[in-house]
Each structure stands twice: as C-alpha cells, then as structure tokens.
Amino acid sequence: MLSFLKKPSDKSSASAAPMWHPNFRNFERLPDTKVVRTTFFINGVAILVATTLAIYVTYREVELNTLKADTDAAQQVIDANKPGSDQSVALFKKFQEQEKKIQELDQFLAISKITLSDFILQLGSTLPPSVILSSIDYRPAGVILRGRIKGSSEEGAGKADAYVNDLTKNSYFSELFDSIKLTNIVRDPASGEIVIQIDLRFRAQIKPTSGGKK
Amino acid sequence: MSIDTQAIVTRVKKYPILVICAGLSIGFFALLHFRSDLAAKQQVELDRVTEAGRRYRSNVSNSVQLQEQLDFLIQANQAVKARALNAEGLAENLQYFYRLESEVGVKYRDLRPGNRVAAANQAAYVPINYTVNIDGSFAQIITFLKHLEQGTYFCRITSASASGGDATVSLNLNLDLLGVK
C-alpha cells in the first residue's frame, strides 16, 4: 500500500522540489564518503609540487657547485702558470724592444731600391757594343740613362729600340722596373750620331736590395 | 587564542601534509628567487678565469724558445750597432771616407755632411747624410760603391748620378750611413 502512496522515484523533480524541513547537516564534519578522498588529491598535488621544486633546487645547487669547482680548477691553472706567464711577458717586452731596432734597420735599408754597384755592372754586361752610355741618374722614382748610338743615324733608331727591348726582356731589370721606355731620341748635329734617353721607373713595391751585407 | 587563529590551527591540523608541502614550496621558491643570479654570475666568473688561464698557459707555451730568440736578437743588434756610426762623431765619421779614398784610389771633388735629420725620441738609429762627389776609373768607382754598400757601415744611396768618358768617371752620390744616437 505504501508503494502506491509513494511518489515514483524522480530525482530531478525531487531535487527541484523544496525541502519540507530545515537541513541541519554540517557537511564539513560529515565524513567524506567518496572512494578516493579529495584530501588525497590535494596532498598528492602538494607533494608533487614540493618534490618537483626540491629536485629543481637541488639541480640548480649541483650546477652551481659544479661551476664553483670548475672556477677553482681554472684558478689553480692560473696560479700554476702566472709566474711563468709574467716572466714570459717581461721577456716579450724585451724582445719587442730588440725587434723594434731590427725593424728600424729594415726601414733604413728599404729606402734604397737598388744596389748601385750591381746595377751598374748589370747595365754594363747587357750593353750592346754600339751603345755608349754617357750618364746614369738614379733617383727614388727611377733611373734615367743617357747615351749615344755609334754608327749611322738610320741604323741608330733601330738599335736604340732593340736596346730598350733587351732591357725589358732582361729578368734583372724587369723585376726592378715597372716600365722601361725610350723617352728621347735625337740626332746630334755635330757628330751625326743618335742621342738617346731611357727612363726606367721602379715598381711600386720591390724588395730592398741595398747594401749592408758583408 | 582568537577564533581566526584557532580556525587556522584547526585547518593546519586537518591538512598537515598540505601545509608542510606549501611551506617547503614557498621556501624553495624563495631560495630560487634569491639565488637565481648566482649561477649566471658564477658562469661569468668561470668564463673570465678560464680565459685568463688559457691566456697564461698560451703565454707560457708560446715563450718556450723566446729566451733563445731574444738572445739571438740581442746579438744581432749588437752586430748592427757595431756597424753603425756615432752620430756625434763628425770628424771620426769623415775619416771613414778618407780611408776609403786611400784604399780605393778615387778622388773626392766634394765631401760634406748633409743636414741632420731629427730622429724620433724612441728611435735607436739615425741616418747620417753625406754628399759625396768622386772621380775615378770605372773599376775604382765600382770598387768604391762596393765598399760603401757592403762595407763596414750600413749605407743607403738615396740618389746618384754617374757620367764620364772612357778614362774617368764622375760619380755624385747622396747617401745615408746608419748612425747610433
């Protein structure tokens, strides 16, 4: 009979219906009836966070200690090498002072671009019998040769050209000079011989071949 | 004990693990915060010390033969100094040219010291300029030049002019001899 009086079980309608008496239950003091209690999760998360932080802090501290150990090791290397290094630096300063003197000598000798005696001898060895040099002018920029061609003026011009070609092809002169040119060629009215002038211009950068060797 | 404090104590007693973990976490955070720049500073210090150590070590290793090289340079410079004129010894220096004249057989038409070039303060050497005009045979002129260029003192010829005939050659030279201050 009672089952007939009882309303059918309808949870949604029951929860929506107003309670018929005041609810005096203290939910905080009531036991947690869930299978896994909320406290377990809260504690688990707290322990996880604390453990993670502990691991991270430990890792950082170990890293810091490793850096300190490496620094100490490097400092020991410095302590071991510093006296020798200081001695080497002092020695190197003395070396630089001495080196500077050698460089001064090198600069002094570099200005002279040819060994004049060798140059004149080379010039003499390549001089054709028909060419007679009357003067050699050596200047910082180059050398000017003046002379005359023996024989008739008709042949003279060709011989002058041939001499300039010989000079240009000669390895000694071609290494020293950038250009070797016949800059003047005239006939001397008195003798009837051809008078020539040859300009030899130094290369911009040539090795110093000055004297000073013994 | 106030009600609030009592409530807090009750809560702490209810969740002891949570409270301990929270306290530890706060402590760890504080530790991380206050020591966060230590690693970076230590790394900078390590780099500095490592670099200095490497430099010191390379100084030592690079200077293995430095003493020998320095000794060699000192000897070389002593040899150079022995082949340099005294910049102040005007009369003494002229004797060198007169000695050359008598040895080679050339004749001076003109021999005079040129203007003194002011050397730099730190310079060890100074050029001593001379104008030399000589007459002689071709062989004598070449011998004179050889003596100058490969002789006792370091010499550089800055300009030269040679002229003449078959018997006599005239040579005008502008040259510098290496002088020591």
Coordinates of C-alpha atoms in Angstrom, one line a residue:
Chain A
M1 CA 0.0 0.0 0.0
L2 CA 2.8 2.2 0.9
S3 CA 4.3 1.7 -2.5
F4 CA 1.3 3.1 -4.1
L5 CA 1.3 6.1 -1.8
K6 CA 5.0 6.8 -2.5
K7 CA 5.7 9.0 -5.4
P8 CA 7.7 7.4 -8.2
S9 CA 11.4 8.0 -7.9
D10 CA 12.2 11.0 -9.9
K11 CA 15.5 12.5 -8.7
S12 CA 15.3 15.6 -10.9
S13 CA 11.9 16.5 -9.7
A14 CA 12.9 15.7 -6.1
S15 CA 15.9 17.9 -6.1
A16 CA 13.9 20.7 -7.7
A17 CA 11.2 20.4 -5.0
P18 CA 11.6 22.5 -1.9
M19 CA 12.6 20.6 1.3
W20 CA 9.9 20.1 3.7
H21 CA 12.2 20.6 6.8
P22 CA 15.4 22.6 7.6
N23 CA 18.6 20.8 6.8
F24 CA 20.8 20.8 9.9
R25 CA 23.6 18.7 8.5
N26 CA 27.1 20.0 9.0
F27 CA 28.8 19.0 5.7
E28 CA 32.3 19.9 7.0
R29 CA 32.0 17.4 9.8
L30 CA 30.4 14.7 7.8
P31 CA 32.9 12.0 6.6
D32 CA 34.0 12.1 3.0
T33 CA 32.2 9.2 1.5
K34 CA 34.0 9.3 -1.9
V35 CA 36.0 6.3 -2.9
V36 CA 39.2 8.4 -3.3
R37 CA 39.1 11.3 -0.9
T38 CA 39.7 14.9 -2.0
T39 CA 42.4 15.2 0.6
F40 CA 44.4 12.5 -1.1
F41 CA 44.5 14.5 -4.4
I42 CA 45.3 17.8 -2.6
N43 CA 48.1 16.1 -0.7
G44 CA 49.3 14.4 -3.8
V45 CA 49.5 17.6 -5.8
A46 CA 51.2 19.4 -2.9
I47 CA 53.8 16.6 -2.5
L48 CA 54.3 16.6 -6.3
V49 CA 54.9 20.4 -6.4
A50 CA 57.2 20.3 -3.4
T51 CA 59.1 17.4 -4.8
T52 CA 59.5 19.0 -8.2
L53 CA 60.7 22.2 -6.7
A54 CA 63.1 20.2 -4.4
I55 CA 64.5 18.4 -7.4
Y56 CA 64.9 21.6 -9.4
V57 CA 66.5 23.5 -6.5
T58 CA 68.9 20.5 -6.0
Y59 CA 69.7 20.5 -9.7
R60 CA 70.5 24.2 -9.6
E61 CA 72.6 23.9 -6.5
V62 CA 74.6 21.0 -8.0
E63 CA 75.1 23.0 -11.2
L64 CA 76.3 26.0 -9.1
N65 CA 78.7 23.8 -7.2
T66 CA 80.0 22.3 -10.5
L67 CA 80.6 25.9 -11.7
K68 CA 82.4 26.8 -8.5
A69 CA 84.5 23.6 -8.8
D70 CA 85.4 24.5 -12.4
T71 CA 86.2 28.0 -11.4
D72 CA 88.5 26.8 -8.7
A73 CA 90.2 24.4 -11.1
A74 CA 90.7 27.3 -13.6
Q75 CA 92.0 29.4 -10.8
Q76 CA 94.5 26.7 -10.0
V77 CA 95.6 26.7 -13.6
I78 CA 96.1 30.5 -13.4
D79 CA 98.1 30.2 -10.1
A80 CA 100.3 27.5 -11.7
N81 CA 101.0 29.4 -14.9
K82 CA 101.0 33.0 -13.7
P83 CA 104.7 33.2 -12.6
G84 CA 105.8 31.7 -15.9
S85 CA 103.5 33.9 -17.8
D86 CA 104.6 37.1 -16.1
Q87 CA 108.2 36.1 -16.8
S88 CA 107.3 35.5 -20.5
V89 CA 105.5 38.8 -20.8
A90 CA 108.6 40.6 -19.4
L91 CA 110.8 38.7 -21.8
F92 CA 108.5 39.5 -24.7
K93 CA 108.7 43.2 -23.9
K94 CA 112.5 43.0 -24.1
F95 CA 112.0 41.0 -27.4
Q96 CA 109.8 43.8 -28.8
E97 CA 112.4 46.4 -27.9
Q98 CA 115.1 44.4 -29.8
E99 CA 112.7 43.7 -32.6
K100 CA 111.9 47.4 -33.0
K101 CA 115.6 48.1 -33.6
I102 CA 115.8 45.4 -36.3
Q103 CA 112.7 47.0 -37.9
E104 CA 114.3 50.4 -37.8
L105 CA 117.3 48.9 -39.7
D106 CA 114.9 47.3 -42.2
Q107 CA 113.2 50.6 -42.8
F108 CA 116.5 52.4 -43.2
L109 CA 117.7 49.9 -45.8
A110 CA 114.3 49.7 -47.6
I111 CA 114.6 53.2 -49.0
S112 CA 117.5 52.3 -51.2
K113 CA 115.8 50.4 -54.0
I114 CA 118.9 49.0 -55.8
T115 CA 122.4 48.1 -55.1
L116 CA 124.0 50.7 -57.3
S117 CA 127.3 48.8 -57.9
D118 CA 125.3 45.7 -59.0
F119 CA 123.0 47.8 -61.1
I120 CA 125.9 49.4 -63.0
L121 CA 127.6 46.1 -63.5
Q122 CA 124.4 44.6 -64.9
L123 CA 123.9 47.5 -67.1
G124 CA 127.5 47.1 -68.4
S125 CA 127.0 43.4 -69.1
T126 CA 123.9 44.0 -71.2
L127 CA 125.2 47.0 -73.0
P128 CA 125.5 46.4 -76.8
P129 CA 128.8 47.4 -78.4
S130 CA 127.0 50.1 -80.5
V131 CA 125.5 51.9 -77.4
I132 CA 127.6 54.2 -75.3
L133 CA 126.2 55.5 -72.0
S134 CA 127.2 59.0 -71.0
S135 CA 125.3 59.3 -67.8
I136 CA 123.3 57.3 -65.2
D137 CA 120.9 59.2 -62.9
Y138 CA 119.5 57.2 -60.0
R139 CA 116.5 58.8 -58.2
P140 CA 114.0 57.5 -55.8
A141 CA 111.4 57.1 -58.6
G142 CA 113.7 55.5 -61.1
V143 CA 116.8 55.7 -63.3
I144 CA 117.5 57.8 -66.3
L145 CA 120.1 56.6 -68.8
R146 CA 121.6 58.9 -71.4
G147 CA 123.9 57.9 -74.2
R148 CA 124.5 57.7 -77.9
I149 CA 124.4 55.1 -80.7
K150 CA 127.5 54.5 -82.7
G151 CA 127.1 54.4 -86.4
S152 CA 124.8 56.0 -88.9
S153 CA 121.6 57.7 -87.7
E154 CA 119.5 55.4 -90.0
E155 CA 120.6 52.3 -88.1
G156 CA 120.7 54.2 -84.8
A157 CA 116.9 54.4 -84.2
G158 CA 116.5 50.7 -84.7
K159 CA 119.5 49.9 -82.4
A160 CA 118.0 52.1 -79.7
D161 CA 114.7 50.3 -79.9
A162 CA 116.5 47.0 -79.8
Y163 CA 118.4 48.0 -76.7
V164 CA 115.2 49.0 -74.9
N165 CA 113.7 45.7 -75.8
D166 CA 116.7 43.9 -74.5
L167 CA 116.5 45.8 -71.2
T168 CA 112.7 45.0 -70.9
K169 CA 113.3 41.3 -71.5
N170 CA 116.2 41.1 -69.1
S171 CA 115.0 39.4 -65.8
Y172 CA 117.1 41.6 -63.5
F173 CA 115.7 44.9 -64.9
S174 CA 112.1 43.6 -65.4
E175 CA 112.0 42.6 -61.7
L176 CA 113.2 46.0 -60.6
F177 CA 111.4 48.3 -63.0
D178 CA 107.8 48.7 -63.9
S179 CA 108.4 50.5 -67.2
I180 CA 111.4 50.9 -69.4
K181 CA 110.8 53.5 -72.1
L182 CA 112.8 55.4 -74.7
T183 CA 111.8 58.9 -73.9
N184 CA 114.1 60.9 -76.2
I185 CA 115.9 60.2 -79.4
V186 CA 117.5 63.0 -81.4
R187 CA 120.5 63.3 -83.8
D188 CA 123.5 65.2 -82.6
P189 CA 124.2 67.8 -85.3
A190 CA 127.9 67.9 -84.5
S191 CA 128.7 64.1 -84.6
G192 CA 125.7 62.9 -86.6
E193 CA 125.1 60.2 -84.0
I194 CA 121.8 59.4 -82.4
V195 CA 121.5 60.6 -78.8
I196 CA 119.0 58.7 -76.6
Q197 CA 117.4 58.9 -73.2
I198 CA 115.8 55.9 -71.5
D199 CA 113.6 56.2 -68.4
L200 CA 113.4 53.2 -66.1
R201 CA 110.6 53.5 -63.5
F202 CA 110.8 51.5 -60.2
R203 CA 108.0 49.1 -59.3
A204 CA 105.8 50.4 -56.5
Q205 CA 106.8 47.6 -54.2
I206 CA 110.2 45.9 -54.6
K207 CA 112.3 44.1 -52.2
P208 CA 115.1 46.2 -50.7
T209 CA 118.3 45.2 -52.3
S210 CA 120.5 47.7 -50.6
G211 CA 124.0 47.0 -49.5
G212 CA 125.0 46.4 -45.9
K213 CA 125.9 42.7 -46.4
K214 CA 129.3 41.7 -45.6
Chain B
M1 CA 43.6 32.5 21.2
S2 CA 41.3 34.3 18.8
I3 CA 38.8 32.5 16.7
D4 CA 40.7 33.1 13.5
T5 CA 43.9 31.7 14.9
Q6 CA 42.0 28.7 16.2
A7 CA 40.5 28.2 12.8
I8 CA 43.9 28.3 11.2
V9 CA 45.3 25.8 13.7
T10 CA 42.4 23.6 13.1
R11 CA 42.9 23.8 9.4
V12 CA 46.7 23.1 9.7
K13 CA 45.9 20.1 11.9
K14 CA 43.4 18.9 9.3
Y15 CA 45.8 19.1 6.3
P16 CA 49.3 18.7 7.8
I17 CA 50.9 17.4 4.6
L18 CA 49.5 20.2 2.5
V19 CA 50.7 22.8 4.9
I20 CA 54.2 21.3 5.1
C21 CA 54.4 21.0 1.3
A22 CA 53.2 24.5 0.9
G23 CA 55.8 25.8 3.4
L24 CA 58.5 23.8 1.7
S25 CA 57.4 25.1 -1.8
I26 CA 57.5 28.7 -0.5
G27 CA 60.9 28.1 0.9
F28 CA 62.1 26.6 -2.4
F29 CA 60.7 29.5 -4.4
A30 CA 62.4 31.9 -2.1
L31 CA 65.6 30.0 -2.5
L32 CA 65.3 30.0 -6.3
H33 CA 64.5 33.7 -6.3
F34 CA 67.3 34.8 -4.1
R35 CA 69.9 32.5 -5.7
S36 CA 68.7 32.8 -9.3
D37 CA 71.5 35.1 -10.4
L38 CA 74.3 33.2 -8.7
A39 CA 74.7 30.7 -11.5
A40 CA 74.9 33.4 -14.1
K41 CA 77.5 35.3 -12.1
Q42 CA 79.4 32.1 -11.4
Q43 CA 79.3 31.4 -15.2
V44 CA 80.7 34.8 -16.0
E45 CA 83.4 34.3 -13.4
L46 CA 84.2 30.9 -14.8
D47 CA 84.5 32.3 -18.3
R48 CA 86.8 35.1 -17.1
V49 CA 89.0 32.7 -15.1
T50 CA 89.1 30.1 -17.9
E51 CA 90.0 32.8 -20.5
A52 CA 92.7 34.2 -18.2
G53 CA 94.0 30.6 -17.6
R54 CA 94.1 29.9 -21.3
R55 CA 96.0 33.2 -21.9
Y56 CA 98.5 32.4 -19.2
R57 CA 99.0 28.9 -20.4
S58 CA 99.5 30.1 -24.0
N59 CA 101.9 32.7 -22.8
V60 CA 104.0 30.0 -21.2
S61 CA 103.8 27.6 -24.2
N62 CA 104.5 30.4 -26.8
S63 CA 107.5 31.5 -24.9
V64 CA 109.3 28.2 -25.0
Q65 CA 112.0 29.5 -27.4
L66 CA 111.6 33.2 -26.5
Q67 CA 114.8 33.4 -24.5
E68 CA 116.9 31.9 -27.3
Q69 CA 115.2 34.2 -29.9
L70 CA 115.8 37.2 -27.6
D71 CA 119.5 36.2 -27.2
F72 CA 119.7 35.9 -31.0
L73 CA 118.1 39.4 -31.5
I74 CA 120.4 40.9 -28.8
Q75 CA 123.4 39.5 -30.6
A76 CA 122.1 40.7 -34.0
N77 CA 121.5 44.2 -32.6
Q78 CA 125.0 44.3 -31.1
A79 CA 126.3 43.4 -34.6
V80 CA 124.2 46.1 -36.1
K81 CA 125.4 48.6 -33.5
A82 CA 129.0 47.7 -34.3
R83 CA 128.2 48.6 -38.0
A84 CA 126.7 52.0 -37.2
L85 CA 128.5 55.3 -36.9
N86 CA 128.4 57.5 -33.9
A87 CA 126.0 60.3 -34.8
E88 CA 128.0 62.8 -32.8
G89 CA 131.5 61.9 -34.1
L90 CA 131.6 64.2 -37.1
A91 CA 135.4 64.1 -37.6
E92 CA 135.6 60.5 -36.9
N93 CA 133.0 59.7 -39.5
L94 CA 134.8 61.7 -42.2
Q95 CA 137.9 59.5 -41.5
Y96 CA 135.9 56.6 -42.8
F97 CA 135.5 58.3 -46.2
Y98 CA 139.1 59.4 -46.3
R99 CA 140.2 55.8 -45.5
L100 CA 138.0 54.6 -48.4
E101 CA 139.6 57.2 -50.7
S102 CA 143.1 56.0 -49.9
E103 CA 142.1 52.3 -50.2
V104 CA 140.3 52.5 -53.5
G105 CA 142.2 55.4 -55.2
V106 CA 139.3 57.6 -56.1
K107 CA 139.5 61.4 -55.7
Y108 CA 136.9 63.5 -53.8
R109 CA 135.7 66.5 -55.6
D110 CA 133.3 67.2 -52.7
L111 CA 132.6 65.5 -49.4
R112 CA 130.4 67.1 -46.9
P113 CA 127.9 66.0 -44.3
G114 CA 124.3 66.9 -45.1
N115 CA 121.6 68.2 -42.8
R116 CA 121.0 66.2 -39.7
V117 CA 117.6 64.5 -39.7
A118 CA 115.9 64.7 -36.3
A119 CA 115.2 61.1 -35.2
A120 CA 112.2 60.1 -33.2
N121 CA 112.6 60.0 -29.5
Q122 CA 112.4 56.3 -29.2
A123 CA 114.4 55.6 -32.3
A124 CA 117.6 53.7 -31.8
Y125 CA 119.2 54.8 -35.1
V126 CA 119.5 58.0 -37.0
P127 CA 120.5 58.4 -40.7
I128 CA 123.7 60.4 -41.2
N129 CA 123.6 62.1 -44.5
Y130 CA 126.6 62.8 -46.8
T131 CA 127.1 64.3 -50.2
V132 CA 130.0 62.6 -52.0
N133 CA 131.3 63.6 -55.4
I134 CA 134.2 61.5 -56.7
D135 CA 136.3 60.9 -59.8
G136 CA 138.0 57.7 -60.7
S137 CA 138.2 55.0 -63.3
F138 CA 135.2 52.7 -63.9
A139 CA 136.8 50.0 -61.8
Q140 CA 137.7 52.4 -59.0
I141 CA 134.1 53.7 -58.9
I142 CA 132.6 50.2 -58.8
T143 CA 135.1 49.2 -56.0
F144 CA 134.2 52.4 -54.1
L145 CA 130.5 51.6 -54.4
K146 CA 131.0 48.0 -53.3
H147 CA 133.0 49.2 -50.3
L148 CA 130.2 51.6 -49.4
E149 CA 127.3 49.2 -50.0
Q150 CA 128.9 46.1 -48.5
G151 CA 131.4 47.7 -46.2
T152 CA 131.8 48.3 -42.5
Y153 CA 128.8 50.6 -42.0
F154 CA 125.3 50.2 -43.2
C155 CA 124.7 52.6 -46.1
R156 CA 121.8 53.5 -48.3
I157 CA 122.3 55.5 -51.5
T158 CA 119.3 57.8 -52.0
S159 CA 120.4 59.3 -55.3
A160 CA 123.3 59.0 -57.7
S161 CA 124.5 60.5 -60.9
A162 CA 127.3 59.0 -62.9
S163 CA 128.8 60.5 -66.0
G164 CA 132.1 60.5 -67.9
G165 CA 134.1 59.1 -70.7
D166 CA 136.4 56.1 -71.2
A167 CA 139.1 57.2 -68.8
T168 CA 137.4 59.0 -65.9
V169 CA 134.0 58.6 -64.4
S170 CA 132.5 61.2 -62.2
L171 CA 130.0 60.0 -59.6
N172 CA 127.8 62.2 -57.4
L173 CA 126.2 60.5 -54.5
N174 CA 123.7 61.4 -51.9
L175 CA 123.8 58.7 -49.2
D176 CA 122.9 58.0 -45.6
L177 CA 125.0 56.0 -43.2
L178 CA 123.4 54.3 -40.2
G179 CA 124.2 56.2 -37.1
V180 CA 123.5 55.4 -33.5
K181 CA 122.5 58.1 -31.1

